[in-house]
Tab-separated table of N, CA and C in Angstrom:
chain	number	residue	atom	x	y	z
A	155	UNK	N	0.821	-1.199	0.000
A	155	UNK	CA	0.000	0.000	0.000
A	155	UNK	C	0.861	1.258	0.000
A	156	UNK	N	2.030	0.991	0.451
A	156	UNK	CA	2.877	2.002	0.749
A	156	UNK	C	3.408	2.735	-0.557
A	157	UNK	N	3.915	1.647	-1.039
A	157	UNK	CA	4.446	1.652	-2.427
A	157	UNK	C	3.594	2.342	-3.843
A	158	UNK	N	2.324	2.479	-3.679
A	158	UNK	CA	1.313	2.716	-4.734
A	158	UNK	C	1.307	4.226	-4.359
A	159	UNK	N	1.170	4.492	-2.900
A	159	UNK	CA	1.032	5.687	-2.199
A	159	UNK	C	1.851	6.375	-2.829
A	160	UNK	N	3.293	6.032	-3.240
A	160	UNK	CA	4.620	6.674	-3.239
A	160	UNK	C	4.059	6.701	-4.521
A	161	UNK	N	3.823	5.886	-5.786
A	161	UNK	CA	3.408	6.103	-6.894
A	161	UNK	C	3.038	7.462	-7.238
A	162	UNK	N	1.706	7.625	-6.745
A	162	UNK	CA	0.494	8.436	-6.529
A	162	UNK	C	1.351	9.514	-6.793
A	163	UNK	N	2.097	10.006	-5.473
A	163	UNK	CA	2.509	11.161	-5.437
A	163	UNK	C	3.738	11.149	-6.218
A	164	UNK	N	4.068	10.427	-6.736
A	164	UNK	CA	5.203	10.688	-8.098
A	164	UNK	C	5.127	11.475	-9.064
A	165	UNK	N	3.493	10.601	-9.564
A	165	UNK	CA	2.998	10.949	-10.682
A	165	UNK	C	2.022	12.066	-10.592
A	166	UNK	N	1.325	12.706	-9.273
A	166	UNK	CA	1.285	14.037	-9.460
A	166	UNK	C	1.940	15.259	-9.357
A	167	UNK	N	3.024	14.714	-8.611
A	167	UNK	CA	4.054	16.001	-8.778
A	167	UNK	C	5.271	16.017	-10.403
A	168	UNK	N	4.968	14.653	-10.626
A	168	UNK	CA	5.573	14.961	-11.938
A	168	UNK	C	4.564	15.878	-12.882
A	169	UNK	N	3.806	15.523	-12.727
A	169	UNK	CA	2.535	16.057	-13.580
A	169	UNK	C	2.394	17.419	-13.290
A	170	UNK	N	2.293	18.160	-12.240
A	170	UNK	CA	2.371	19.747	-12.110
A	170	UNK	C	3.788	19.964	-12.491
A	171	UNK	N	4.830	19.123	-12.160
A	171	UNK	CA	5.852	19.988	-13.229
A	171	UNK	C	5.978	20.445	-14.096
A	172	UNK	N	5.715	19.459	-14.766
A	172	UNK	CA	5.064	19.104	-16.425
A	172	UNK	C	4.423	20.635	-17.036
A	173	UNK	N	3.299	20.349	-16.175
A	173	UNK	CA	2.177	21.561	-16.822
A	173	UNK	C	2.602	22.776	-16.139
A	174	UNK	N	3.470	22.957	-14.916
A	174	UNK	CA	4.046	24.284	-14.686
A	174	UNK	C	4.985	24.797	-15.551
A	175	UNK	N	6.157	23.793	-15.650
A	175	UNK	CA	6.668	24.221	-16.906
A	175	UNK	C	6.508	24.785	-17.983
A	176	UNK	N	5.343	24.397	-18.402
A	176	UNK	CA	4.281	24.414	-19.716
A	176	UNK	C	3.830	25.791	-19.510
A	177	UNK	N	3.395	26.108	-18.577
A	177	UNK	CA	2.411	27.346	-18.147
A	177	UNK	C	2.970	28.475	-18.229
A	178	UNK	N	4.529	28.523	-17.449
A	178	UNK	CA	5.258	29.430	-16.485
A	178	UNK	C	6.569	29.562	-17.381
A	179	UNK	N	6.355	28.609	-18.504
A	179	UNK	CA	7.888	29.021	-19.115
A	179	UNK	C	7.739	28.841	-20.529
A	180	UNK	N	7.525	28.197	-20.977
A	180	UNK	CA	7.249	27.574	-22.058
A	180	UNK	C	6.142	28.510	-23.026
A	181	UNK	N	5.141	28.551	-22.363
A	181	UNK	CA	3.877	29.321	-22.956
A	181	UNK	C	4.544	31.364	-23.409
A	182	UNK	N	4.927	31.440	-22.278
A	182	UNK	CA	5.362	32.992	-22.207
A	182	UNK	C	6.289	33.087	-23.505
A	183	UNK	N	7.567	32.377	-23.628
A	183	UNK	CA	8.491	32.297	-24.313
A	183	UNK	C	7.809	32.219	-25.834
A	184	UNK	N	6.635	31.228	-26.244
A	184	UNK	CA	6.450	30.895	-27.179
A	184	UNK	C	5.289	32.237	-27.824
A	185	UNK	N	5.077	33.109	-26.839
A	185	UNK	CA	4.434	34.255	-27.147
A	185	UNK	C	4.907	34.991	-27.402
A	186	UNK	N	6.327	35.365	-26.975
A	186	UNK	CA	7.111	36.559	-27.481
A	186	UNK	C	7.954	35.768	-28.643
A	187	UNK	N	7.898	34.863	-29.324
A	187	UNK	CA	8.508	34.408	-30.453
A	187	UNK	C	7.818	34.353	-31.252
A	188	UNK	N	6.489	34.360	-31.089
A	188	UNK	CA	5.106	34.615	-32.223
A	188	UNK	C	5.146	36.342	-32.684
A	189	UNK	N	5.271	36.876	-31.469
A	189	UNK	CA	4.965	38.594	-31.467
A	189	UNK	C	6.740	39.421	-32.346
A	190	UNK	N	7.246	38.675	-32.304
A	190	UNK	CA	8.774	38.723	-32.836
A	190	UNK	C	8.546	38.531	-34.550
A	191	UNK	N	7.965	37.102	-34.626
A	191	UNK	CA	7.580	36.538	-35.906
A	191	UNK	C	6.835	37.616	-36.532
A	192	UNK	N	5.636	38.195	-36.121
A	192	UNK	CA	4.691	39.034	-36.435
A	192	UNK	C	5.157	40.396	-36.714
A	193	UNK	N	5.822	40.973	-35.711
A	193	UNK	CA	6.743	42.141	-35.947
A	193	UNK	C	7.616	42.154	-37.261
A	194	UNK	N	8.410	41.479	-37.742
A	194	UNK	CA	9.330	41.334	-38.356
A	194	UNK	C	8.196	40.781	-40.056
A	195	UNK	N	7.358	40.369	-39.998
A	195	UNK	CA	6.829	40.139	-41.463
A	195	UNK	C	6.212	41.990	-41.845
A	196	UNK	N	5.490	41.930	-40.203
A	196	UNK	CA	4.427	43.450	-40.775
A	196	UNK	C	6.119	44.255	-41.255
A	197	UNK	N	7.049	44.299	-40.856
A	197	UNK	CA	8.079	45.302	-40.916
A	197	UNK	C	8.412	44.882	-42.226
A	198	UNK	N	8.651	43.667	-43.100
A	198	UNK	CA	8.791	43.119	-44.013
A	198	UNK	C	8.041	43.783	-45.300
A	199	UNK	N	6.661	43.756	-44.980
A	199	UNK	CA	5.395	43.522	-45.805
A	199	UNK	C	5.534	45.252	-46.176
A	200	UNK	N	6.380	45.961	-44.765
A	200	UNK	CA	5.958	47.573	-45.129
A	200	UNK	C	6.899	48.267	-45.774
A	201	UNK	N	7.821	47.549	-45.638
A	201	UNK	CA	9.259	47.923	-46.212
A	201	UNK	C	8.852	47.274	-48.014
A	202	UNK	N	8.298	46.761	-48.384
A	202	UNK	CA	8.433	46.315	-49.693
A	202	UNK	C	6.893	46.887	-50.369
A	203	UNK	N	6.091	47.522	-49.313
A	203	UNK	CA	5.212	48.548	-49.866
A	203	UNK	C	5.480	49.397	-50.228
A	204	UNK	N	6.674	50.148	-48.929
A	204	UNK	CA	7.218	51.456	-49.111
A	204	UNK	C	8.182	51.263	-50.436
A	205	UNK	N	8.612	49.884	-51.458
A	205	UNK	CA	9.451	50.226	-52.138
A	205	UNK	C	8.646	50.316	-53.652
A	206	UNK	N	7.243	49.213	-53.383
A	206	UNK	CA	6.355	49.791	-54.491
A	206	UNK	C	5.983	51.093	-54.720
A	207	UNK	N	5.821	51.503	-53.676
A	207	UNK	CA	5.114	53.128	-53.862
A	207	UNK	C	6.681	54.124	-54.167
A	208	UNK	N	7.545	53.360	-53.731
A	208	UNK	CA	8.890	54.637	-54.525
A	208	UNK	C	9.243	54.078	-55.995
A	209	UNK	N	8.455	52.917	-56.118
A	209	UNK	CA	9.112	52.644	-57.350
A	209	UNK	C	10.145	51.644	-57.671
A	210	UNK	N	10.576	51.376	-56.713
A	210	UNK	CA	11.727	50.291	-56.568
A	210	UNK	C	11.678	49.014	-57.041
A	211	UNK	N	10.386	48.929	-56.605
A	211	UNK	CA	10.265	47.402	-56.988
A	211	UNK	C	8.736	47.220	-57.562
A	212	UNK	N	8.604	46.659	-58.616
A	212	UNK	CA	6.986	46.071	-59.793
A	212	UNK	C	5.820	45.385	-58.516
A	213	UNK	N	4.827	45.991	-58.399
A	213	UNK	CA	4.260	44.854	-57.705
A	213	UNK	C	4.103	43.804	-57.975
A	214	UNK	N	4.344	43.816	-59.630
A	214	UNK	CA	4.459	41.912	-60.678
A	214	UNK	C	5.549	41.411	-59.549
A	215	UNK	N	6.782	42.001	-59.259
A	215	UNK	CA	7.720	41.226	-58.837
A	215	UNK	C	7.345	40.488	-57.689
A	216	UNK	N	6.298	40.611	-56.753
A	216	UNK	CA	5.926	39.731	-55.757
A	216	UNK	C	6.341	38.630	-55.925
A	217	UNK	N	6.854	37.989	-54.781
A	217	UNK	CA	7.016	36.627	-54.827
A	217	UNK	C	5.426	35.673	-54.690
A	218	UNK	N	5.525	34.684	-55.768
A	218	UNK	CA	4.247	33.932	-55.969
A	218	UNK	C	4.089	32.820	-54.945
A	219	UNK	N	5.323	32.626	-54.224
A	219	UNK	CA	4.568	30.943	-53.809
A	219	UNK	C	5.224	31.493	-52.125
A	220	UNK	N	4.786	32.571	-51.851
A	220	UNK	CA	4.965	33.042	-49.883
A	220	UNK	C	3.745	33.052	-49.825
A	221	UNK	N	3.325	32.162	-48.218
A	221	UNK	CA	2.590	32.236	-48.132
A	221	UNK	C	1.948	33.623	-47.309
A	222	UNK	N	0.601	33.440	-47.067
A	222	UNK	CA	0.142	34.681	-46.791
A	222	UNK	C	-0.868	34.720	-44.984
A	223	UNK	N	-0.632	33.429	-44.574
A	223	UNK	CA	-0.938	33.021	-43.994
A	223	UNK	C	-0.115	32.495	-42.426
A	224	UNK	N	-0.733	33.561	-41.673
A	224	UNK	CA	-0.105	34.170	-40.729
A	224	UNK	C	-0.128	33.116	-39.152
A	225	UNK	N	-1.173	32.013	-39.778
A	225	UNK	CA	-1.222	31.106	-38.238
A	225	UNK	C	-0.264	29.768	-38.575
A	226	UNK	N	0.958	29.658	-39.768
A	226	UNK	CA	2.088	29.273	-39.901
A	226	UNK	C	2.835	29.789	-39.363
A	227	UNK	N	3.307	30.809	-39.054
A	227	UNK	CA	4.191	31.349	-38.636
A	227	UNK	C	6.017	31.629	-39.425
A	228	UNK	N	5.489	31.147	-40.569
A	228	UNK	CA	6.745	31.286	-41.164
A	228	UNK	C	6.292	31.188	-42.633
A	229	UNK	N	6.667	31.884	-43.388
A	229	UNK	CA	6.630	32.078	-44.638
A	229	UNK	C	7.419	30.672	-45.734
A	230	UNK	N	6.352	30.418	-46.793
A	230	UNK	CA	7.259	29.609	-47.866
A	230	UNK	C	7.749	29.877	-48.304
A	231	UNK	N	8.848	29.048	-48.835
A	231	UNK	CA	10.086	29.048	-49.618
A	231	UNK	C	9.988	30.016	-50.876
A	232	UNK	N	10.202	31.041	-52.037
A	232	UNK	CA	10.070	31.325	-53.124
A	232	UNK	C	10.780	30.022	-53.972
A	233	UNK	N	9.707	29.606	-54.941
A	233	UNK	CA	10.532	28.254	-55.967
A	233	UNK	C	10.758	29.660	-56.962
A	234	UNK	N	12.522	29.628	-57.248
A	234	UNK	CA	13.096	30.472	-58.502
A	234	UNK	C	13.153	29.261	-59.632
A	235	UNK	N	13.342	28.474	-59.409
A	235	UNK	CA	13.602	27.589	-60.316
A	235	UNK	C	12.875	26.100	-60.211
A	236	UNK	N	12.127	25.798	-61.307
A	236	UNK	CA	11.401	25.002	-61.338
A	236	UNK	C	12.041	23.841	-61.593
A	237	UNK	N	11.510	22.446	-61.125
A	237	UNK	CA	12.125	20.934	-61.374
A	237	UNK	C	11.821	21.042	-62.632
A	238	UNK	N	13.155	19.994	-63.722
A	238	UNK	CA	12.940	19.127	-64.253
A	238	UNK	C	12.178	18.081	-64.406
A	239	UNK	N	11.804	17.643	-65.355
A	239	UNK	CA	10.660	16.391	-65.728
A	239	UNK	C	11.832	15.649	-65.435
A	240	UNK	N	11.089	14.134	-64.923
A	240	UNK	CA	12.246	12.961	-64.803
A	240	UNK	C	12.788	12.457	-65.573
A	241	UNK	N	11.719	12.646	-66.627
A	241	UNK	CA	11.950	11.903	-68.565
A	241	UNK	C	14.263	12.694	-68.696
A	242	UNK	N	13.645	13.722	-68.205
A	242	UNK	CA	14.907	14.692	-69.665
A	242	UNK	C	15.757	14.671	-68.408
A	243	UNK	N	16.047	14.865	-66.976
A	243	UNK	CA	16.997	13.949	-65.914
A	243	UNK	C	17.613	12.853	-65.989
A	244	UNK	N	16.742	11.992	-66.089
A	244	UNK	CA	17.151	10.704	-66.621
A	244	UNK	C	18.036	10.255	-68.051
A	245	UNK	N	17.418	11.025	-68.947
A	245	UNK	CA	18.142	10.926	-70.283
A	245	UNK	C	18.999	11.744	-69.901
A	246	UNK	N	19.815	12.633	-69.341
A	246	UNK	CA	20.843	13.381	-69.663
A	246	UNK	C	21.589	13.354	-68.464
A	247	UNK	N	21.777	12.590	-68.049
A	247	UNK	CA	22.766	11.916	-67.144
A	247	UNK	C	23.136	10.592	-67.213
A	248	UNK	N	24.732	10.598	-66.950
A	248	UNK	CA	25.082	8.764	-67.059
A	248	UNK	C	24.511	8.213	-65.903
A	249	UNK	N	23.732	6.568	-66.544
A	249	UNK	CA	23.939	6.019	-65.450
A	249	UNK	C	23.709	4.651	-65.769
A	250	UNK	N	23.837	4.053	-64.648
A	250	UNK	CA	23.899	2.246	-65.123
A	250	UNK	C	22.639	1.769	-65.152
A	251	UNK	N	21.826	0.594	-65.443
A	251	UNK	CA	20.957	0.623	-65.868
A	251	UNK	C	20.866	-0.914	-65.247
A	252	UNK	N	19.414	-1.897	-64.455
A	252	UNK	CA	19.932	-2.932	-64.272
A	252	UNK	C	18.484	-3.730	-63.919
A	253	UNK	N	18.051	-4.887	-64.405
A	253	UNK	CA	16.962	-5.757	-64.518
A	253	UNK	C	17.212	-7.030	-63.869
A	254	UNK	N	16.462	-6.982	-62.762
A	254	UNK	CA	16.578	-8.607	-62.207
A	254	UNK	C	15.002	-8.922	-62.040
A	255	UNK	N	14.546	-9.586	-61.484
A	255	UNK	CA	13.379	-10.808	-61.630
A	255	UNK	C	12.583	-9.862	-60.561
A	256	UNK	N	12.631	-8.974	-59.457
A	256	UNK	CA	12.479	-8.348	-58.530
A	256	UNK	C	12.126	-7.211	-58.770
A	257	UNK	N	13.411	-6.679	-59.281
A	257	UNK	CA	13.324	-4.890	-59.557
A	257	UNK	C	13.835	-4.346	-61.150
A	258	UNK	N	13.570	-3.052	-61.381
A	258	UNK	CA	14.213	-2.566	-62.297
A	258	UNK	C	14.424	-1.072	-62.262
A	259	UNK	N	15.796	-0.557	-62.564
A	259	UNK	CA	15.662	0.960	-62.684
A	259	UNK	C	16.803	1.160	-63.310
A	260	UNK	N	17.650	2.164	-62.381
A	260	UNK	CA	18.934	3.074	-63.094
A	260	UNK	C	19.304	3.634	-61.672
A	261	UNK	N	21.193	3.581	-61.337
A	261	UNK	CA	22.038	4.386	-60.922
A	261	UNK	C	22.670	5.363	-61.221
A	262	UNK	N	22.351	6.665	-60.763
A	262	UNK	CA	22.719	7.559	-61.526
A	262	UNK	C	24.710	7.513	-61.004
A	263	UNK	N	25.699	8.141	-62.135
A	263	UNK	CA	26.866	7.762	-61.967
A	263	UNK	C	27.933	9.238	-61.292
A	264	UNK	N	26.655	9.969	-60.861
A	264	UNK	CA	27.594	11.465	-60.220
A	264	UNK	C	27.066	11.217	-59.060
């Protein structure tokens, strides 16, 4: 009985650690890294207004594939350069080539 007792109180004081941690450190921290995040796009977003309206920069030039969507917290990648088809990869690179009863494909040789 003793032993379960000791349990008991293991596992609720682990457990308010847990969620104090969570509460008291964790939570605060992860609010001023959101409000940081947020700061720094609006400062972003105004700085590249302020360069449309001087002229600096086309509003065509926007980047197409950022997202715009602010409960990510981080913006996508700009793709400058689009993939290759696998067809014209494949053809224009060496590579070994190999058929067994199982599998079949190609090693590319770079």
């Amino acid at each position: 009985m003793d032993d379960n007792r000791n349990m008991l109180m293991f596992v609720a004081t682990a457990a308010a650690i847990l969620f104090g941690f969570q509460f008291f450190y964790e939570g605060p921290r992860l609010e001023v890294v959101a409000e940081k995040a947020r700061i720094e796009r609006e400062a972003k977003k105004e700085a590249y207004d302020e360069a449309v309206r001087n002229g600096t920069v086309q509003a065509s030039d926007a980047p197409k594939a950022v997202s715009s969507d602010p409960s990510l917290g981080f913006d996508l990648p700009v793709i400058k350069h689009m993939p290759k088809p696998r067809g014209d990869v494949i053809s224009n690179t060496a590579r070994v080539t190999f058929k067994t009863d199982s599998i079949e494909g190609s090693i590319s040789l770079k």
